[in-house]
mmCIF file of C-alpha atoms in Angstrom:
data_model
loop_
_atom_site.group_PDB
_atom_site.id
_atom_site.type_symbol
_atom_site.label_atom_id
_atom_site.label_comp_id
_atom_site.label_asym_id
_atom_site.label_seq_id
_atom_site.Cartn_x
_atom_site.Cartn_y
_atom_site.Cartn_z
ATOM 1 C CA MET A 1 -34.918 -81.418 33.521
ATOM 2 C CA ARG A 2 -33.350 -81.515 30.020
ATOM 3 C CA LEU A 3 -35.905 -78.937 28.845
ATOM 4 C CA ARG A 4 -34.613 -76.438 31.461
ATOM 5 C CA ILE A 5 -30.863 -76.929 30.667
ATOM 6 C CA LEU A 6 -31.179 -76.521 26.877
ATOM 7 C CA PRO A 7 -32.196 -72.844 26.882
ATOM 8 C CA ALA A 8 -29.313 -72.008 29.235
ATOM 9 C CA SER A 9 -26.852 -73.757 26.923
ATOM 10 C CA LEU A 10 -28.181 -71.821 23.962
ATOM 11 C CA ILE A 11 -27.791 -68.536 25.812
ATOM 12 C CA PHE A 12 -24.180 -69.436 26.703
ATOM 13 C CA LEU A 13 -23.337 -70.258 23.087
ATOM 14 C CA LEU A 14 -24.928 -67.046 21.769
ATOM 15 C CA VAL A 15 -23.010 -64.904 24.236
ATOM 16 C CA ALA A 16 -19.771 -66.701 23.357
ATOM 17 C CA CYS A 17 -20.331 -66.161 19.640
ATOM 18 C CA ASP A 18 -21.099 -62.486 20.183
ATOM 19 C CA GLN A 19 -17.892 -62.015 22.195
ATOM 20 C CA THR A 20 -15.859 -63.820 19.532
ATOM 21 C CA HIS A 21 -17.014 -61.637 16.634
ATOM 22 C CA SER A 22 -17.249 -58.172 18.332
ATOM 23 C CA PRO A 23 -14.349 -55.924 17.308
ATOM 24 C CA SER A 24 -11.915 -54.428 19.830
ATOM 25 C CA LYS A 25 -12.709 -50.921 20.936
ATOM 26 C CA ASP A 26 -8.965 -49.987 20.926
ATOM 27 C CA VAL A 27 -8.141 -50.750 17.304
ATOM 28 C CA PRO A 28 -5.756 -47.972 16.092
ATOM 29 C CA VAL A 29 -7.050 -45.574 13.465
ATOM 30 C CA HIS A 30 -4.830 -44.417 10.624
ATOM 31 C CA VAL A 31 -4.281 -40.649 10.306
ATOM 32 C CA GLY A 32 -2.054 -38.368 8.272
ATOM 33 C CA ILE A 33 0.153 -36.051 10.291
ATOM 34 C CA SER A 34 2.570 -33.184 9.847
ATOM 35 C CA THR A 35 5.641 -32.862 12.058
ATOM 36 C CA LEU A 36 6.141 -29.222 12.971
ATOM 37 C CA HIS A 37 9.427 -27.418 12.431
ATOM 38 C CA SER A 38 10.307 -23.892 13.458
ATOM 39 C CA GLU A 39 11.440 -21.639 10.651
ATOM 40 C CA ALA A 40 11.964 -17.988 9.814
ATOM 41 C CA VAL A 41 8.632 -16.620 8.600
ATOM 42 C CA THR A 42 8.260 -13.192 7.018
ATOM 43 C CA LEU A 43 5.024 -11.598 8.167
ATOM 44 C CA PHE A 44 3.157 -9.404 5.716
ATOM 45 C CA THR A 45 0.303 -7.008 6.193
ATOM 46 C CA GLN A 46 -2.160 -5.937 3.517
ATOM 47 C CA LEU A 47 -3.880 -2.577 3.741
ATOM 48 C CA PRO A 48 -6.361 -0.784 1.487
ATOM 49 C CA GLY A 49 -5.300 2.449 -0.125
ATOM 50 C CA ARG A 50 -5.703 4.816 -3.041
ATOM 51 C CA THR A 51 -3.351 6.050 -5.694
ATOM 52 C CA THR A 52 -2.457 9.717 -5.930
ATOM 53 C CA ALA A 53 -0.337 11.726 -8.339
ATOM 54 C CA VAL A 54 3.184 12.658 -7.254
ATOM 55 C CA ARG A 55 2.563 16.233 -8.378
ATOM 56 C CA THR A 56 -0.647 18.017 -9.300
ATOM 57 C CA ALA A 57 -0.807 21.505 -10.797
ATOM 58 C CA GLU A 58 -3.926 23.522 -11.552
ATOM 59 C CA VAL A 59 -3.410 25.696 -14.615
ATOM 60 C CA ARG A 60 -4.721 29.222 -13.901
ATOM 61 C CA PRO A 61 -4.378 32.566 -15.706
ATOM 62 C CA GLN A 62 -2.124 35.233 -14.200
ATOM 63 C CA VAL A 63 -3.593 38.032 -16.304
ATOM 64 C CA SER A 64 -7.127 38.738 -17.495
ATOM 65 C CA GLY A 65 -8.304 38.527 -21.071
ATOM 66 C CA ILE A 66 -10.043 36.596 -23.821
ATOM 67 C CA ILE A 67 -8.723 33.128 -24.735
ATOM 68 C CA LEU A 68 -7.711 33.192 -28.389
ATOM 69 C CA LYS A 69 -6.461 29.628 -28.765
ATOM 70 C CA ARG A 70 -5.819 26.364 -26.956
ATOM 71 C CA LEU A 71 -2.288 25.210 -27.770
ATOM 72 C CA PHE A 72 -2.246 21.613 -26.449
ATOM 73 C CA THR A 73 -3.946 18.284 -27.124
ATOM 74 C CA GLU A 74 -6.223 17.133 -24.339
ATOM 75 C CA GLY A 75 -5.035 13.955 -22.621
ATOM 76 C CA SER A 76 -1.438 14.355 -23.802
ATOM 77 C CA GLU A 77 1.908 14.684 -22.062
ATOM 78 C CA VAL A 78 3.168 18.256 -21.685
ATOM 79 C CA LYS A 79 6.515 19.712 -20.634
ATOM 80 C CA ALA A 80 7.118 22.366 -18.001
ATOM 81 C CA GLY A 81 7.056 25.786 -19.674
ATOM 82 C CA GLN A 82 5.069 24.602 -22.681
ATOM 83 C CA SER A 83 2.444 27.102 -23.917
ATOM 84 C CA LEU A 84 -1.084 25.869 -23.237
ATOM 85 C CA TYR A 85 -3.336 28.860 -23.960
ATOM 86 C CA GLN A 86 -2.964 32.190 -25.741
ATOM 87 C CA ILE A 87 -4.721 35.147 -24.111
ATOM 88 C CA ASP A 88 -5.362 38.202 -26.306
ATOM 89 C CA PRO A 89 -2.083 40.169 -25.933
ATOM 90 C CA ALA A 90 -3.161 43.416 -27.601
ATOM 91 C CA THR A 91 -3.719 45.456 -24.433
ATOM 92 C CA TYR A 92 -0.581 44.127 -22.776
ATOM 93 C CA GLN A 93 1.518 44.769 -25.894
ATOM 94 C CA ALA A 94 0.337 48.380 -25.933
ATOM 95 C CA THR A 95 1.134 48.792 -22.250
ATOM 96 C CA TYR A 96 4.604 47.402 -22.843
ATOM 97 C CA ASP A 97 5.244 49.697 -25.806
ATOM 98 C CA LYS A 98 4.121 52.742 -23.804
ATOM 99 C CA ALA A 99 6.336 51.802 -20.868
ATOM 100 C CA MET A 100 9.283 51.311 -23.194
ATOM 101 C CA ALA A 101 8.773 54.786 -24.737
ATOM 102 C CA THR A 102 8.568 56.334 -21.279
ATOM 103 C CA LEU A 103 11.806 54.605 -20.291
ATOM 104 C CA ILE A 104 13.654 55.830 -23.375
ATOM 105 C CA ASN A 105 12.585 59.409 -22.677
ATOM 106 C CA ALA A 106 13.480 59.173 -18.978
ATOM 107 C CA ASP A 107 16.934 57.813 -19.789
ATOM 108 C CA LYS A 108 17.537 60.721 -22.188
ATOM 109 C CA VAL A 109 16.472 63.282 -19.578
ATOM 110 C CA ALA A 110 18.739 61.748 -16.963
ATOM 111 C CA ALA A 111 21.624 61.681 -19.444
ATOM 112 C CA ARG A 112 21.163 65.418 -20.252
ATOM 113 C CA TYR A 113 20.954 66.367 -16.591
ATOM 114 C CA LYS A 114 24.116 64.528 -15.583
ATOM 115 C CA PRO A 115 26.710 67.030 -16.989
ATOM 116 C CA LEU A 116 24.548 69.958 -15.912
ATOM 117 C CA ALA A 117 24.514 68.693 -12.357
ATOM 118 C CA ALA A 118 28.287 68.209 -12.468
ATOM 119 C CA ALA A 119 28.693 71.847 -13.642
ATOM 120 C CA HIS A 120 26.250 72.985 -10.931
ATOM 121 C CA ALA A 121 23.991 74.394 -13.665
ATOM 122 C CA ILE A 122 21.102 72.549 -12.009
ATOM 123 C CA SER A 123 20.624 71.351 -8.493
ATOM 124 C CA GLN A 124 21.629 67.861 -7.497
ATOM 125 C CA GLN A 125 18.038 67.227 -6.458
ATOM 126 C CA VAL A 126 16.762 67.806 -9.990
ATOM 127 C CA TYR A 127 19.261 65.314 -11.362
ATOM 128 C CA ASP A 128 18.444 62.731 -8.667
ATOM 129 C CA ASP A 129 14.732 63.045 -9.499
ATOM 130 C CA ALA A 130 15.484 62.415 -13.181
ATOM 131 C CA VAL A 131 17.494 59.282 -12.328
ATOM 132 C CA ALA A 132 14.690 58.012 -10.064
ATOM 133 C CA THR A 133 12.130 58.627 -12.818
ATOM 134 C CA ALA A 134 14.234 56.570 -15.236
ATOM 135 C CA ARG A 135 14.437 53.730 -12.733
ATOM 136 C CA GLU A 136 10.667 53.772 -12.221
ATOM 137 C CA ALA A 137 10.184 53.692 -15.975
ATOM 138 C CA ARG A 138 12.497 50.686 -16.216
ATOM 139 C CA ALA A 139 10.457 48.885 -13.534
ATOM 140 C CA ASP A 140 7.256 49.680 -15.432
ATOM 141 C CA VAL A 141 8.793 48.170 -18.560
ATOM 142 C CA GLU A 142 9.672 44.980 -16.669
ATOM 143 C CA THR A 143 6.151 44.739 -15.240
ATOM 144 C CA ALA A 144 4.620 45.221 -18.678
ATOM 145 C CA ARG A 145 6.991 42.630 -20.140
ATOM 146 C CA VAL A 146 6.013 40.072 -17.474
ATOM 147 C CA ASN A 147 2.294 40.649 -18.030
ATOM 148 C CA LEU A 148 2.747 40.386 -21.787
ATOM 149 C CA ASN A 149 4.563 37.081 -21.271
ATOM 150 C CA TYR A 150 1.689 35.878 -19.059
ATOM 151 C CA THR A 151 -0.678 36.103 -22.025
ATOM 152 C CA LYS A 152 0.823 32.755 -22.965
ATOM 153 C CA VAL A 153 -0.433 30.438 -20.214
ATOM 154 C CA ARG A 154 2.339 27.880 -19.694
ATOM 155 C CA ALA A 155 2.520 24.478 -17.999
ATOM 156 C CA PRO A 156 3.954 24.850 -14.470
ATOM 157 C CA ILE A 157 5.116 21.206 -14.385
ATOM 158 C CA SER A 158 5.652 18.315 -16.769
ATOM 159 C CA GLY A 159 3.010 15.614 -16.743
ATOM 160 C CA HIS A 160 -0.278 14.345 -18.113
ATOM 161 C CA ILE A 161 -2.805 17.066 -18.866
ATOM 162 C CA GLY A 162 -6.514 16.332 -18.791
ATOM 163 C CA ARG A 163 -9.413 17.974 -20.562
ATOM 164 C CA SER A 164 -9.610 21.714 -20.984
ATOM 165 C CA LEU A 165 -12.247 23.448 -18.868
ATOM 166 C CA THR A 166 -11.872 26.677 -20.831
ATOM 167 C CA THR A 167 -12.690 27.187 -24.502
ATOM 168 C CA GLU A 168 -11.600 29.755 -27.072
ATOM 169 C CA GLY A 169 -13.473 33.021 -26.643
ATOM 170 C CA ALA A 170 -13.925 32.611 -22.899
ATOM 171 C CA LEU A 171 -12.965 35.447 -20.570
ATOM 172 C CA VAL A 172 -10.488 34.491 -17.868
ATOM 173 C CA THR A 173 -9.385 36.670 -14.980
ATOM 174 C CA ASN A 174 -6.382 36.819 -12.738
ATOM 175 C CA GLY A 175 -7.231 35.156 -9.418
ATOM 176 C CA GLN A 176 -10.312 33.264 -10.647
ATOM 177 C CA SER A 177 -11.381 30.326 -8.458
ATOM 178 C CA SER A 178 -11.736 27.761 -11.249
ATOM 179 C CA TYR A 179 -8.729 26.297 -13.016
ATOM 180 C CA MET A 180 -8.394 25.975 -16.774
ATOM 181 C CA SER A 181 -6.952 22.452 -16.851
ATOM 182 C CA LEU A 182 -5.165 19.980 -14.569
ATOM 183 C CA ILE A 183 -1.673 18.504 -14.954
ATOM 184 C CA GLN A 184 -0.636 15.385 -13.004
ATOM 185 C CA GLN A 185 2.662 13.544 -12.822
ATOM 186 C CA LEU A 186 1.897 9.809 -12.945
ATOM 187 C CA ASP A 187 5.336 8.194 -13.100
ATOM 188 C CA PRO A 188 6.127 7.430 -10.379
ATOM 189 C CA ILE A 189 2.794 7.405 -8.573
ATOM 190 C CA TYR A 190 2.007 7.396 -4.851
ATOM 191 C CA VAL A 191 -0.178 4.929 -2.963
ATOM 192 C CA ASP A 192 -1.509 6.197 0.368
ATOM 193 C CA VAL A 193 -2.710 3.550 2.842
ATOM 194 C CA ASN A 194 -4.125 3.889 6.338
ATOM 195 C CA ALA A 195 -2.772 1.657 9.089
ATOM 196 C CA SER A 196 -4.324 1.289 12.527
ATOM 197 C CA SER A 197 -2.255 3.069 15.151
ATOM 198 C CA ARG A 198 -2.937 0.129 17.481
ATOM 199 C CA ASP A 199 -1.456 -2.331 14.981
ATOM 200 C CA LEU A 200 1.608 -0.141 14.460
ATOM 201 C CA LEU A 201 2.109 0.065 18.216
ATOM 202 C CA ALA A 202 1.846 -3.737 18.542
ATOM 203 C CA GLN A 203 4.365 -4.183 15.741
ATOM 204 C CA ARG A 204 6.868 -1.824 17.367
ATOM 205 C CA ARG A 205 6.499 -3.643 20.681
ATOM 206 C CA ALA A 206 7.075 -6.989 18.982
ATOM 207 C CA LEU A 207 10.240 -5.636 17.376
ATOM 208 C CA ALA A 208 11.407 -4.180 20.684
ATOM 209 C CA ASP A 209 10.701 -7.438 22.561
ATOM 210 C CA GLY A 210 12.545 -9.523 19.991
ATOM 211 C CA ARG A 211 9.455 -11.468 18.924
ATOM 212 C CA LEU A 212 9.908 -9.972 15.490
ATOM 213 C CA LYS A 213 13.042 -9.072 13.604
ATOM 214 C CA LYS A 214 13.271 -6.308 11.037
ATOM 215 C CA ALA A 215 12.809 -7.534 7.498
ATOM 216 C CA GLY A 216 16.157 -6.077 6.364
ATOM 217 C CA ASP A 217 16.410 -5.053 2.722
ATOM 218 C CA ASN A 218 12.807 -6.133 2.110
ATOM 219 C CA ALA A 219 11.394 -3.865 4.817
ATOM 220 C CA ALA A 220 10.571 -1.066 2.385
ATOM 221 C CA ALA A 221 9.402 -3.275 -0.503
ATOM 222 C CA VAL A 222 5.683 -3.011 -1.283
ATOM 223 C CA LYS A 223 3.519 -5.110 -3.607
ATOM 224 C CA LEU A 224 0.221 -3.991 -5.035
ATOM 225 C CA THR A 225 -3.077 -5.736 -5.808
ATOM 226 C CA LEU A 226 -5.442 -3.938 -8.164
ATOM 227 C CA GLU A 227 -9.217 -3.553 -7.947
ATOM 228 C CA ASP A 228 -9.848 -6.604 -10.133
ATOM 229 C CA GLY A 229 -7.676 -8.815 -7.909
ATOM 230 C CA SER A 230 -4.715 -8.918 -10.292
ATOM 231 C CA ALA A 231 -1.184 -8.246 -9.090
ATOM 232 C CA TYR A 232 0.617 -5.126 -10.258
ATOM 233 C CA PRO A 233 3.852 -6.363 -11.877
ATOM 234 C CA LEU A 234 6.200 -3.671 -10.551
ATOM 235 C CA GLU A 235 7.366 -3.444 -6.951
ATOM 236 C CA GLY A 236 7.188 -0.205 -4.991
ATOM 237 C CA ARG A 237 9.036 1.253 -2.030
ATOM 238 C CA MET A 238 7.735 2.597 1.252
ATOM 239 C CA GLU A 239 8.492 6.311 1.434
ATOM 240 C CA PHE A 240 7.359 7.462 4.871
ATOM 241 C CA SER A 241 4.621 7.414 7.489
ATOM 242 C CA GLU A 242 2.859 10.361 9.044
ATOM 243 C CA VAL A 243 3.899 11.325 12.567
ATOM 244 C CA THR A 244 0.359 12.151 13.670
ATOM 245 C CA VAL A 245 -2.712 9.970 14.150
ATOM 246 C CA ASP A 246 -6.010 10.903 12.537
ATOM 247 C CA GLU A 247 -8.281 11.511 15.521
ATOM 248 C CA SER A 248 -11.451 10.604 13.629
ATOM 249 C CA THR A 249 -10.212 7.214 12.381
ATOM 250 C CA GLY A 250 -7.356 6.304 14.738
ATOM 251 C CA SER A 251 -5.127 5.573 11.771
ATOM 252 C CA VAL A 252 -1.761 6.661 10.424
ATOM 253 C CA THR A 253 -1.161 7.335 6.735
ATOM 254 C CA LEU A 254 1.666 5.418 5.057
ATOM 255 C CA ARG A 255 2.908 6.386 1.594
ATOM 256 C CA ALA A 256 4.537 4.122 -0.987
ATOM 257 C CA SER A 257 5.914 5.022 -4.402
ATOM 258 C CA PHE A 258 5.487 2.816 -7.485
ATOM 259 C CA PRO A 259 6.973 3.081 -10.978
ATOM 260 C CA ASN A 260 4.194 3.616 -13.497
ATOM 261 C CA PRO A 261 5.757 3.731 -16.979
ATOM 262 C CA GLN A 262 2.680 2.349 -18.767
ATOM 263 C CA ARG A 263 0.272 4.637 -16.865
ATOM 264 C CA ASN A 264 -1.697 1.596 -15.700
ATOM 265 C CA LEU A 265 -2.169 3.232 -12.312
ATOM 266 C CA LEU A 266 -4.369 6.319 -12.348
ATOM 267 C CA PRO A 267 -5.031 8.734 -9.474
ATOM 268 C CA GLY A 268 -7.957 7.706 -7.293
ATOM 269 C CA MET A 269 -7.786 3.950 -7.949
ATOM 270 C CA PHE A 270 -8.606 1.646 -5.015
ATOM 271 C CA VAL A 271 -5.802 -0.855 -4.362
ATOM 272 C CA HIS A 272 -4.347 -3.112 -1.658
ATOM 273 C CA ALA A 273 -0.723 -2.695 -0.633
ATOM 274 C CA SER A 274 1.210 -5.596 0.919
ATOM 275 C CA PHE A 275 4.478 -5.093 2.777
ATOM 276 C CA ALA A 276 6.643 -6.890 5.325
ATOM 277 C CA GLN A 277 6.023 -6.268 9.029
ATOM 278 C CA GLY A 278 8.994 -8.273 10.225
ATOM 279 C CA ILE A 279 10.414 -11.781 10.554
ATOM 280 C CA ALA A 280 9.396 -14.369 13.169
ATOM 281 C CA GLU A 281 12.640 -16.346 13.394
ATOM 282 C CA GLN A 282 11.090 -19.305 15.274
ATOM 283 C CA GLY A 283 7.745 -19.367 13.525
ATOM 284 C CA ILE A 284 5.510 -22.450 13.746
ATOM 285 C CA LEU A 285 3.139 -23.058 10.824
ATOM 286 C CA VAL A 286 0.268 -25.562 10.842
ATOM 287 C CA PRO A 287 -1.851 -26.590 7.833
ATOM 288 C CA GLN A 288 -5.140 -24.760 7.609
ATOM 289 C CA GLN A 289 -7.203 -27.964 7.484
ATOM 290 C CA SER A 290 -5.804 -29.168 10.807
ATOM 291 C CA VAL A 291 -7.193 -26.222 12.793
ATOM 292 C CA MET A 292 -10.671 -26.663 14.308
ATOM 293 C CA HIS A 293 -12.756 -24.568 16.705
ATOM 294 C CA ASP A 294 -14.617 -25.584 19.839
ATOM 295 C CA ILE A 295 -18.046 -24.374 20.897
ATOM 296 C CA LYS A 296 -16.446 -21.269 22.426
ATOM 297 C CA GLY A 297 -14.775 -20.418 19.144
ATOM 298 C CA ARG A 298 -11.288 -21.264 20.394
ATOM 299 C CA PRO A 299 -8.925 -22.810 17.825
ATOM 300 C CA TYR A 300 -7.426 -26.206 18.572
ATOM 301 C CA VAL A 301 -5.631 -29.085 16.860
ATOM 302 C CA TYR A 302 -5.258 -32.822 17.428
ATOM 303 C CA VAL A 303 -1.720 -33.820 18.415
ATOM 304 C CA VAL A 304 -0.358 -37.381 18.449
ATOM 305 C CA ASN A 305 1.413 -37.869 21.787
ATOM 306 C CA THR A 306 4.275 -40.230 22.640
ATOM 307 C CA GLU A 307 1.775 -43.032 23.343
ATOM 308 C CA ASN A 308 0.326 -42.676 19.834
ATOM 309 C CA ARG A 309 -2.939 -41.319 21.179
ATOM 310 C CA ILE A 310 -4.845 -38.211 20.202
ATOM 311 C CA ARG A 311 -4.562 -35.172 22.439
ATOM 312 C CA GLU A 312 -6.584 -31.990 21.959
ATOM 313 C CA GLN A 313 -4.397 -28.882 22.090
ATOM 314 C CA LEU A 314 -5.710 -25.320 22.278
ATOM 315 C CA ILE A 315 -3.682 -22.812 20.262
ATOM 316 C CA THR A 316 -3.585 -19.116 19.437
ATOM 317 C CA THR A 317 -3.084 -18.226 15.807
ATOM 318 C CA GLY A 318 -1.762 -15.210 13.967
ATOM 319 C CA GLN A 319 -2.043 -14.446 10.299
ATOM 320 C CA MET A 320 -2.513 -16.848 7.433
ATOM 321 C CA ILE A 321 0.694 -17.590 5.498
ATOM 322 C CA GLY A 322 -0.307 -19.216 2.238
ATOM 323 C CA GLN A 323 -2.358 -22.286 3.260
ATOM 324 C CA LYS A 324 -1.043 -22.374 6.842
ATOM 325 C CA TRP A 325 -1.719 -20.614 10.106
ATOM 326 C CA LEU A 326 1.087 -19.026 12.082
ATOM 327 C CA VAL A 327 0.792 -20.335 15.661
ATOM 328 C CA HIS A 328 1.729 -18.028 18.527
ATOM 329 C CA THR A 329 1.148 -20.386 21.469
ATOM 330 C CA GLY A 330 0.180 -24.012 22.125
ATOM 331 C CA LEU A 331 2.579 -25.865 19.810
ATOM 332 C CA LYS A 332 6.309 -26.410 19.575
ATOM 333 C CA GLU A 333 8.826 -27.847 17.183
ATOM 334 C CA GLY A 334 8.500 -31.625 16.859
ATOM 335 C CA ASP A 335 4.786 -31.788 17.664
ATOM 336 C CA ARG A 336 2.878 -34.179 15.381
ATOM 337 C CA VAL A 337 -0.347 -32.547 14.263
ATOM 338 C CA VAL A 338 -3.151 -34.536 12.634
ATOM 339 C CA VAL A 339 -3.913 -33.265 9.125
ATOM 340 C CA ASP A 340 -5.864 -36.116 7.489
ATOM 341 C CA GLY A 341 -8.534 -38.313 9.098
ATOM 342 C CA LEU A 342 -9.696 -35.760 11.656
ATOM 343 C CA GLN A 343 -13.289 -36.975 11.377
ATOM 344 C CA ASN A 344 -12.303 -40.485 12.505
ATOM 345 C CA VAL A 345 -10.612 -39.632 15.798
ATOM 346 C CA GLN A 346 -11.259 -37.917 19.093
ATOM 347 C CA PRO A 347 -9.163 -37.252 22.190
ATOM 348 C CA GLY A 348 -7.772 -40.549 23.500
ATOM 349 C CA THR A 349 -8.052 -42.452 20.206
ATOM 350 C CA ARG A 350 -5.065 -44.722 19.503
ATOM 351 C CA VAL A 351 -3.646 -44.152 16.044
ATOM 352 C CA THR A 352 -1.090 -45.217 13.519
ATOM 353 C CA ALA A 353 0.195 -42.302 11.521
ATOM 354 C CA SER A 354 2.131 -41.463 8.414
ATOM 355 C CA VAL A 355 3.203 -38.217 6.855
ATOM 356 C CA SER A 356 0.363 -36.301 5.208
ATOM 357 C CA SER A 357 0.362 -36.102 1.443
ATOM 358 C CA GLY A 358 -0.470 -32.388 1.586
ATOM 359 C CA LYS A 359 2.162 -30.102 0.140
ATOM 360 C CA SER A 360 3.056 -26.557 1.088
ATOM 361 C CA GLN A 361 5.541 -24.050 -0.225
ATOM 362 C CA TYR A 362 6.305 -22.850 3.253
ATOM 363 C CA SER A 363 7.542 -25.998 4.954
ATOM 364 C CA SER A 364 8.574 -29.521 4.157
ATOM 365 C CA LYS A 365 7.419 -32.598 6.092
ATOM 366 C CA VAL A 366 9.723 -35.354 7.217
ATOM 367 C CA ASN A 367 8.693 -38.922 6.373
ATOM 368 C CA LEU A 368 7.367 -40.574 9.473
ATOM 369 C CA ALA A 369 5.777 -43.972 10.137
ATOM 370 C CA ILE A 370 4.472 -44.731 13.605
ATOM 371 C CA THR A 371 3.707 -48.331 14.352
ATOM 372 C CA ASP A 372 2.398 -49.915 17.498
ATOM 373 C CA ALA A 373 3.706 -53.435 18.092
ATOM 374 C CA SER A 374 0.843 -54.177 20.420
ATOM 375 C CA ALA A 375 -1.620 -53.518 17.583
ATOM 376 C CA GLN A 376 0.009 -56.057 15.243
#
């Protein structure tokens, strides 16, 4: 009989010991949280674009002839009206001299005929023909003078001139298809970017609905990122947007102007332009590390409810602002979002929480300590 009772007693003691040393399944887990606050958030958009000169002029000859000399330094700055090439003027000088001689003679004939016509010694028609001939001669002189002046090929605009495509001794002709050199104005310089017409429509609707507010004085300010990822130090201004949509791309061209005193920006460079879309006056920002995704790809966060338990909350996010996501739906001011210790909790877990040590330039966190008396 004693041999049968002893094993039962041992089993009872082992079970009791196991129950004494097993930990509670509802022990609170410590997490770091961030208490959300609504704030005015300026939304920016960044679009790719290319730089283009404010003005571009192709230097072409207006008369035909042999180039005698190039009068500028390639790659230099030139002024409007500055002589760039000298075309052989010999033929045009001769034409001018001949026209001038013809004019002098015609003026003398008209002057002799004037008193004769007044005395009716000649017909009025003869005198009128002499006056008309003098006027034609004067027009021929002006034409010859203009062509002679065109033998000096001048800069049509001020700007930076590139390499010469024409050398001394080359024959150039009026109306030729190829230009002799290219002048570009680089300060200021334009940046043309293409924005999706769908995005522009959504932005205008958000402004009309009151979800966004115009960015005020900063609405036209544009910042630039260069090809190597560095920031361009000078700020530009938005000039205008096209009123038509490119049918092939579904985009609208926006143009910004940037000061370029050091000529760091050159036409054709690939850049990214960043400018304000508007202001979300009641914006909610959550730290990037607090946002997770379920198996369907939907973003969600863990929220500490009033009972100090974890609740999974689906959200919809907008753009990234620094190291935080802008939340459109799913969260409100005062919600306590788990930032640290996410791997240790799941929905329903009881927690004790304190403010996360993470720092952000976009929002400040209020010190918070949640304690559960029943856990003490």
